[in-house]
Coordinates of N, CA and C and ligand atoms in Angstrom, one line a residue:
M1 N -2.6 -30.2 -6.0 CA -2.9 -29.1 -7.2 C -3.8 -28.0 -7.0
I2 N -3.1 -27.1 -6.8 CA -3.6 -25.7 -6.8 C -5.7 -25.6 -7.6
R3 N -6.3 -25.6 -6.2 CA -7.2 -25.2 -7.0 C -8.2 -24.3 -7.9
V4 N -8.9 -24.3 -8.9 CA -9.3 -22.9 -9.2 C -11.2 -22.8 -9.8
L5 N -11.5 -22.2 -9.2 CA -13.1 -21.8 -10.0 C -13.3 -21.7 -11.7
L6 N -14.3 -22.0 -12.3 CA -15.0 -21.7 -13.5 C -15.9 -21.9 -13.3
L7 N -16.7 -20.2 -13.4 CA -18.2 -20.2 -13.5 C -18.9 -19.7 -14.7
H8 N -19.6 -20.5 -14.6 CA -20.7 -19.7 -16.3 C -21.9 -19.4 -15.3
G9 N -22.6 -18.2 -16.0 CA -23.7 -17.5 -15.7 C -24.5 -17.9 -16.5
P10 N -26.1 -17.1 -16.8 CA -27.2 -17.7 -17.0 C -27.0 -18.1 -18.8
N11 N -27.8 -19.0 -19.4 CA -28.1 -19.5 -20.7 C -26.6 -19.8 -21.1
L12 N -25.6 -20.1 -20.4 CA -24.1 -20.6 -21.2 C -24.6 -22.0 -20.7
N13 N -25.3 -22.7 -20.5 CA -25.6 -23.8 -20.6 C -25.9 -24.4 -22.1
A14 N -26.2 -23.9 -22.5 CA -27.2 -23.6 -24.2 C -26.4 -23.1 -25.3
L15 N -24.7 -23.5 -24.7 CA -23.6 -23.7 -25.4 C -24.1 -24.4 -26.6
G16 N -23.2 -23.9 -27.7 CA -23.4 -24.8 -28.8 C -24.8 -25.3 -29.8
R17 N -25.2 -24.7 -28.9 CA -26.9 -24.4 -30.4 C -27.7 -22.7 -30.3
R18 N -26.4 -21.9 -29.3 CA -27.5 -20.5 -29.0 C -26.2 -19.8 -29.1
D19 N -26.8 -18.9 -30.0 CA -26.3 -17.6 -31.2 C -25.1 -17.7 -31.8
C20 N -24.7 -19.0 -32.3 CA -23.4 -19.7 -32.6 C -22.5 -18.6 -33.3
R21 N -23.4 -17.2 -34.1 CA -22.5 -16.3 -34.3 C -21.4 -15.9 -33.5
H22 N -22.2 -15.7 -32.6 CA -20.9 -14.9 -31.4 C -20.7 -16.0 -30.8
Y23 N -20.8 -16.8 -29.9 CA -20.3 -18.0 -29.0 C -20.0 -19.1 -29.8
G24 N -20.0 -19.6 -30.9 CA -19.2 -20.6 -31.8 C -20.1 -21.6 -31.6
R25 N -19.9 -22.6 -32.3 CA -20.5 -24.0 -32.1 C -20.0 -24.9 -30.8
I26 N -18.8 -24.5 -29.4 CA -18.5 -25.8 -28.7 C -19.4 -25.5 -27.3
T27 N -19.7 -26.5 -26.9 CA -21.1 -26.7 -25.7 C -20.1 -26.9 -24.4
L28 N -21.2 -26.6 -23.8 CA -20.6 -26.4 -22.0 C -19.6 -27.2 -22.1
E29 N -20.3 -28.7 -22.1 CA -19.3 -29.7 -21.7 C -17.9 -29.7 -22.5
E30 N -17.9 -29.7 -23.8 CA -16.3 -29.3 -24.2 C -15.8 -28.2 -23.9
L31 N -16.5 -27.7 -23.4 CA -15.8 -25.5 -23.1 C -14.9 -26.3 -21.4
E32 N -15.6 -27.0 -21.0 CA -15.2 -27.0 -19.8 C -14.1 -28.0 -19.6
R33 N -14.1 -29.5 -20.4 CA -13.4 -30.2 -20.4 C -12.1 -29.8 -20.9
K34 N -11.9 -28.6 -22.4 CA -11.0 -28.1 -22.7 C -10.1 -27.7 -21.1
V35 N -11.3 -26.6 -20.5 CA -10.5 -26.1 -19.3 C -9.7 -26.7 -18.6
R36 N -10.3 -27.9 -18.1 CA -9.8 -28.9 -17.1 C -8.4 -28.8 -17.6
Q37 N -8.1 -29.8 -19.0 CA -6.9 -29.9 -19.3 C -6.3 -29.1 -19.5
W38 N -6.2 -27.9 -19.6 CA -5.7 -26.8 -20.2 C -4.5 -26.5 -18.7
G39 N -6.1 -26.9 -17.7 CA -5.4 -26.4 -16.1 C -4.8 -27.5 -15.9
R40 N -4.8 -28.8 -16.0 CA -4.2 -29.7 -15.3 C -2.6 -29.3 -15.7
E41 N -2.9 -29.2 -17.2 CA -1.1 -28.2 -18.0 C -0.3 -27.6 -17.0
L42 N -1.1 -26.6 -16.3 CA -0.5 -26.1 -15.6 C -0.3 -26.0 -14.2
G43 N -0.6 -27.0 -13.5 CA -1.3 -27.5 -12.6 C -1.4 -26.5 -11.8
L44 N -3.3 -26.4 -12.4 CA -4.3 -26.5 -11.8 C -5.5 -26.8 -12.0
E45 N -5.8 -27.4 -10.7 CA -6.8 -28.6 -10.7 C -8.7 -27.4 -10.7
V46 N -9.1 -27.0 -12.5 CA -10.0 -26.5 -12.2 C -11.5 -27.0 -12.3
V47 N -12.3 -26.6 -11.1 CA -14.1 -26.4 -10.6 C -15.0 -26.2 -11.5
A48 N -15.7 -26.9 -12.2 CA -16.4 -26.1 -12.9 C -17.4 -26.1 -12.8
Y49 N -18.7 -25.0 -12.7 CA -19.8 -25.0 -12.4 C -20.2 -23.9 -12.9
Q50 N -22.0 -24.4 -13.4 CA -22.7 -23.4 -14.2 C -24.1 -23.0 -13.8
S51 N -24.5 -22.4 -13.2 CA -26.1 -21.8 -12.9 C -26.6 -20.5 -13.7
N52 N -28.3 -20.7 -14.0 CA -28.9 -19.4 -14.6 C -29.0 -18.5 -13.3
H53 N -28.5 -18.9 -12.3 CA -29.1 -18.2 -10.9 C -28.1 -17.3 -10.0
E54 N -28.8 -15.8 -10.4 CA -27.5 -15.3 -9.5 C -26.8 -15.6 -8.2
G55 N -27.8 -16.1 -7.2 CA -27.7 -16.2 -5.9 C -26.9 -17.3 -5.8
T56 N -26.9 -19.0 -6.9 CA -26.6 -19.7 -6.8 C -25.2 -19.4 -7.1
L57 N -24.7 -18.7 -7.7 CA -23.8 -18.7 -8.4 C -22.4 -18.0 -7.1
I58 N -23.5 -17.3 -6.5 CA -22.6 -16.1 -5.1 C -22.8 -17.3 -4.0
D59 N -23.6 -18.2 -3.7 CA -23.1 -19.3 -3.3 C -22.0 -19.9 -2.7
E60 N -22.0 -20.7 -4.5 CA -20.5 -21.1 -5.0 C -19.6 -20.7 -4.2
I61 N -19.4 -19.4 -4.7 CA -18.0 -18.3 -4.7 C -18.1 -18.3 -3.1
Q62 N -19.2 -18.8 -2.3 CA -18.9 -18.6 -1.2 C -18.4 -20.2 -0.7
R63 N -19.3 -21.0 -1.0 CA -19.0 -21.7 -0.7 C -17.3 -22.6 -0.3
W64 N -16.8 -21.6 -1.9 CA -15.8 -22.6 -2.6 C -14.0 -21.2 -1.6
T65 N -14.2 -20.4 -1.1 CA -13.8 -19.9 -0.7 C -12.2 -20.4 0.0
D66 N -12.2 -20.8 0.9 CA -11.5 -21.8 2.0 C -10.6 -22.4 0.6
E67 N -11.6 -23.3 0.1 CA -11.0 -24.2 -1.0 C -10.4 -24.4 -2.8
A68 N -10.4 -22.8 -2.5 CA -10.2 -22.6 -3.9 C -8.9 -21.1 -3.8
R69 N -8.2 -21.1 -5.0 CA -7.0 -20.1 -4.8 C -7.5 -19.1 -6.1
G70 N -8.5 -19.2 -6.5 CA -9.2 -18.2 -8.3 C -10.1 -18.4 -8.8
A71 N -10.7 -17.7 -9.5 CA -11.4 -18.2 -10.4 C -11.7 -17.5 -12.1
I72 N -12.1 -18.2 -12.6 CA -12.5 -17.7 -14.3 C -13.5 -18.1 -14.0
V73 N -14.1 -16.6 -14.8 CA -15.9 -16.3 -14.3 C -16.1 -16.0 -15.9
N74 N -17.3 -16.4 -16.1 CA -17.8 -16.2 -17.6 C -20.0 -15.8 -16.9
F75 N -20.0 -14.9 -16.0 CA -21.5 -14.3 -15.9 C -22.2 -14.3 -16.8
G76 N -21.9 -14.3 -18.1 CA -23.0 -14.1 -19.2 C -23.5 -13.1 -18.6
A77 N -24.6 -12.8 -19.0 CA -25.4 -11.4 -18.9 C -25.7 -10.5 -17.4
L78 N -25.0 -11.4 -16.7 CA -25.4 -11.0 -15.6 C -23.8 -9.5 -15.1
T79 N -22.9 -10.4 -15.8 CA -21.9 -9.7 -15.9 C -22.3 -8.2 -15.7
H80 N -23.3 -7.6 -16.7 CA -23.0 -6.1 -16.8 C -24.4 -6.0 -15.8
S81 N -24.6 -6.4 -14.9 CA -25.9 -5.9 -14.0 C -25.7 -6.0 -12.8
S82 N -24.9 -7.4 -12.1 CA -24.6 -8.0 -10.7 C -23.9 -7.3 -10.4
Y83 N -24.1 -6.5 -9.0 CA -23.1 -5.3 -8.1 C -23.3 -6.6 -7.3
A84 N -24.0 -7.3 -6.6 CA -23.8 -8.6 -6.1 C -23.0 -10.2 -6.2
L85 N -22.9 -9.7 -7.4 CA -21.3 -10.8 -7.9 C -20.2 -10.1 -7.8
H86 N -20.5 -8.9 -8.3 CA -18.8 -7.8 -7.9 C -18.7 -7.8 -6.4
D87 N -19.2 -8.2 -5.1 CA -18.8 -8.0 -4.3 C -18.7 -9.1 -3.7
A88 N -19.3 -10.2 -4.1 CA -19.3 -12.1 -3.9 C -17.8 -11.9 -4.5
L89 N -17.0 -11.7 -5.0 CA -15.8 -11.7 -6.4 C -15.0 -10.9 -5.1
V90 N -15.5 -10.2 -4.7 CA -14.1 -9.2 -3.6 C -14.4 -9.9 -2.3
D91 N -15.5 -10.3 -1.8 CA -15.0 -11.3 -0.7 C -14.5 -12.5 -0.6
F92 N -14.2 -13.3 -1.6 CA -13.6 -14.5 -2.8 C -12.8 -13.9 -1.9
G93 N -11.9 -12.8 -2.3 CA -10.1 -12.7 -1.8 C -8.9 -13.2 -2.5
H94 N -9.4 -13.5 -3.9 CA -7.9 -14.5 -4.1 C -8.7 -13.7 -6.2
P95 N -7.4 -13.7 -6.7 CA -7.6 -13.7 -7.5 C -8.8 -14.6 -8.9
A96 N -9.6 -13.0 -9.5 CA -10.2 -14.0 -10.9 C -10.5 -12.9 -12.1
V97 N -10.5 -13.6 -13.1 CA -10.5 -13.5 -14.4 C -11.3 -13.5 -15.1
E98 N -11.9 -12.2 -15.7 CA -13.3 -12.6 -16.5 C -13.1 -12.8 -18.2
V99 N -13.9 -13.8 -18.3 CA -13.9 -14.1 -19.7 C -15.1 -13.9 -20.4
H100 N -14.9 -13.7 -21.8 CA -16.5 -13.9 -22.4 C -15.7 -14.2 -24.2
L101 N -16.5 -15.3 -24.0 CA -16.6 -15.4 -25.5 C -16.6 -14.7 -27.2
S102 N -17.2 -14.3 -26.8 CA -18.2 -12.8 -27.5 C -16.7 -11.2 -27.6
K103 N -16.7 -10.3 -27.9 CA -16.3 -9.0 -27.9 C -17.4 -8.3 -27.4
I104 N -17.2 -8.4 -26.3 CA -18.8 -7.7 -25.7 C -18.3 -6.1 -26.1
S105 N -16.8 -5.1 -25.7 CA -16.9 -4.2 -26.0 C -17.5 -3.5 -27.1
E106 N -17.2 -4.7 -28.2 CA -18.3 -4.0 -29.0 C -19.2 -4.4 -30.2
R107 N -20.1 -4.7 -29.0 CA -21.4 -5.2 -29.3 C -22.6 -4.2 -28.9
E108 N -23.7 -4.7 -28.2 CA -24.7 -3.5 -28.0 C -24.0 -2.4 -26.9
P109 N -24.4 -1.1 -27.0 CA -23.9 -0.5 -25.7 C -24.2 -1.0 -24.7
W110 N -25.7 -1.6 -23.7 CA -25.5 -2.1 -22.5 C -24.6 -3.1 -22.3
R111 N -24.3 -3.8 -23.5 CA -23.3 -4.8 -22.7 C -22.0 -4.8 -22.8
R112 N -21.2 -3.3 -23.2 CA -20.0 -3.2 -23.5 C -19.6 -2.8 -22.1
Q113 N -20.8 -2.4 -20.7 CA -20.2 -2.2 -19.5 C -20.3 -3.5 -18.7
S114 N -19.0 -4.0 -17.8 CA -18.9 -4.8 -16.9 C -18.8 -4.2 -15.6
V115 N -20.1 -4.7 -14.6 CA -19.5 -3.8 -13.4 C -19.2 -5.1 -12.3
I116 N -18.6 -6.2 -12.6 CA -17.4 -6.8 -12.1 C -16.0 -7.1 -12.5
R117 N -15.9 -6.4 -13.2 CA -14.8 -6.2 -13.8 C -13.8 -5.1 -12.3
P118 N -13.8 -4.5 -11.9 CA -13.1 -3.9 -11.1 C -12.9 -5.1 -9.6
A119 N -13.6 -5.7 -9.7 CA -13.3 -7.0 -9.1 C -12.3 -8.2 -9.2
C120 N -11.7 -7.9 -10.7 CA -11.3 -8.9 -11.4 C -9.5 -8.6 -11.6
C121 N -8.6 -8.7 -11.7 CA -7.6 -9.0 -12.1 C -7.2 -8.7 -13.5
A122 N -8.1 -9.6 -14.7 CA -7.8 -9.3 -16.0 C -8.9 -9.9 -16.9
H123 N -9.1 -9.8 -17.9 CA -10.0 -10.2 -18.4 C -9.7 -10.0 -19.9
F124 N -10.6 -11.2 -20.8 CA -10.1 -11.2 -22.4 C -11.4 -11.4 -22.6
E125 N -11.8 -11.1 -23.7 CA -13.4 -11.1 -24.7 C -12.8 -11.3 -26.1
G126 N -13.9 -11.6 -26.4 CA -13.7 -12.3 -28.1 C -12.5 -13.1 -28.6
H127 N -12.0 -14.0 -27.6 CA -11.4 -15.2 -28.4 C -12.1 -16.5 -28.1
G128 N -13.1 -16.5 -27.8 CA -13.8 -17.4 -28.3 C -13.2 -18.4 -26.5
A129 N -13.1 -20.2 -26.9 CA -12.4 -20.7 -26.3 C -11.0 -20.4 -25.4
E130 N -10.1 -19.8 -26.5 CA -9.1 -19.6 -25.7 C -9.1 -18.6 -25.1
G131 N -9.7 -17.8 -24.9 CA -9.9 -16.9 -24.0 C -9.4 -17.3 -22.6
Y132 N -10.5 -18.1 -22.6 CA -10.1 -19.2 -21.1 C -8.5 -19.9 -20.7
K133 N -8.2 -20.0 -21.9 CA -6.4 -20.5 -21.6 C -5.6 -18.9 -21.4
M134 N -6.2 -18.3 -22.0 CA -5.1 -16.8 -21.5 C -5.6 -17.0 -19.8
A135 N -6.8 -16.8 -19.8 CA -7.7 -16.2 -18.7 C -6.3 -17.7 -17.2
L136 N -6.5 -19.2 -17.4 CA -5.6 -19.7 -17.3 C -4.1 -19.7 -16.6
E137 N -3.7 -18.8 -18.4 CA -2.3 -18.6 -17.8 C -2.2 -17.4 -16.9
R138 N -3.0 -16.2 -17.2 CA -3.1 -15.1 -15.9 C -2.8 -15.6 -14.7
L139 N -3.7 -16.4 -14.4 CA -4.4 -17.1 -12.9 C -3.2 -17.9 -12.2
E140 N -2.4 -18.0 -13.0 CA -1.3 -19.4 -13.3 C -0.3 -18.5 -12.8
Q141 N 0.0 -16.9 -13.8 CA 0.7 -16.2 -13.3 C 0.4 -15.6 -11.8
E142 N -0.5 -15.2 -11.6 CA -0.7 -14.4 -10.3 C -0.7 -15.7 -8.7
L143 N -1.1 -16.9 -9.1 CA -0.4 -17.7 -7.9 C 0.6 -18.3 -7.8
G144 N 1.3 -17.9 -9.3 CA 2.8 -18.1 -9.5 C 3.0 -19.6 -9.0
T145 N 2.2 -20.8 -10.1 CA 2.4 -22.1 -9.8 C 3.4 -22.6 -10.9
N146 N 3.9 -21.9 -11.8 CA 4.6 -22.7 -12.6 C 5.8 -23.2 -12.2
S147 N 6.3 -24.3 -12.3 CA 7.1 -24.8 -12.3 C 8.9 -24.2 -12.9
H148 N 8.4 -23.3 -14.1 CA 9.5 -22.9 -14.6 C 10.1 -21.4 -14.0
T149 N 9.2 -20.8 -13.5 CA 9.2 -20.0 -12.8 C 9.6 -20.4 -10.8
H150 N 9.7 -21.3 -10.9 CA 9.6 -22.1 -9.8 C 10.5 -23.5 -10.1
P151 N 12.0 -23.1 -10.4 CA 12.9 -24.5 -10.6 C 12.8 -25.5 -9.3
D152 N 12.8 -25.1 -8.2 CA 13.0 -25.4 -6.4 C 11.7 -26.2 -6.6
R153 N 10.6 -26.2 -7.4 CA 9.3 -27.1 -6.7 C 9.5 -28.1 -7.9
P154 N 9.1 -29.9 -7.0 CA 9.1 -30.5 -7.6 C 7.8 -31.0 -8.8
Ligands
DQA201 C1 -21.4 -13.7 -23.0 C2 -21.3 -12.0 -22.9 C3 -22.8 -11.8 -22.3 O1 -23.1 -10.3 -22.6 C4 -23.6 -12.7 -22.7 O2 -25.0 -12.5 -21.9 C5 -23.4 -14.1 -22.2 C6 -22.4 -14.4 -23.2 C7 -19.8 -14.0 -23.7 O3 -19.3 -14.8 -22.8 O4 -19.5 -13.4 -24.9 O5 -24.9 -14.6 -22.1 O6 -20.4 -13.4 -21.4

């Protein structure tokens, strides 16, 4: 199976009890479980990781550069400020899809900008957990893993 990363940034470990109006009631554990399952259905092995620290997220991206072929990222508030994460995704060299549970383009002005977006091939926001499914489908297209599009594949 093709391996893809699922990376979550600061405060997303608090999903389920944090600002449920924007982020819903799903916990990070439940979300990761769903994404792993959706991934398997598409032939993608999802490796999930969360950190509240920018440098640790960069270490993780670098660690998986040779072992993973893509990434789904929700860097939380670091989305709006971290050029270092932008650069790490560029160096990663595989397709990355940006996801946000809430619709950041309709929230506070500072939240509307994503500095990591130029390093991503697509973004989904405001669809809750479903946004991650959309991201997986997009990655699958990018990576060409679908047996429907590759009928010769066993
Ligand atoms: C978020 C949006 C960010 O602005 C916020 O800081 C988060 C969550 C989202 O998933 O909607 O932590 O990335």
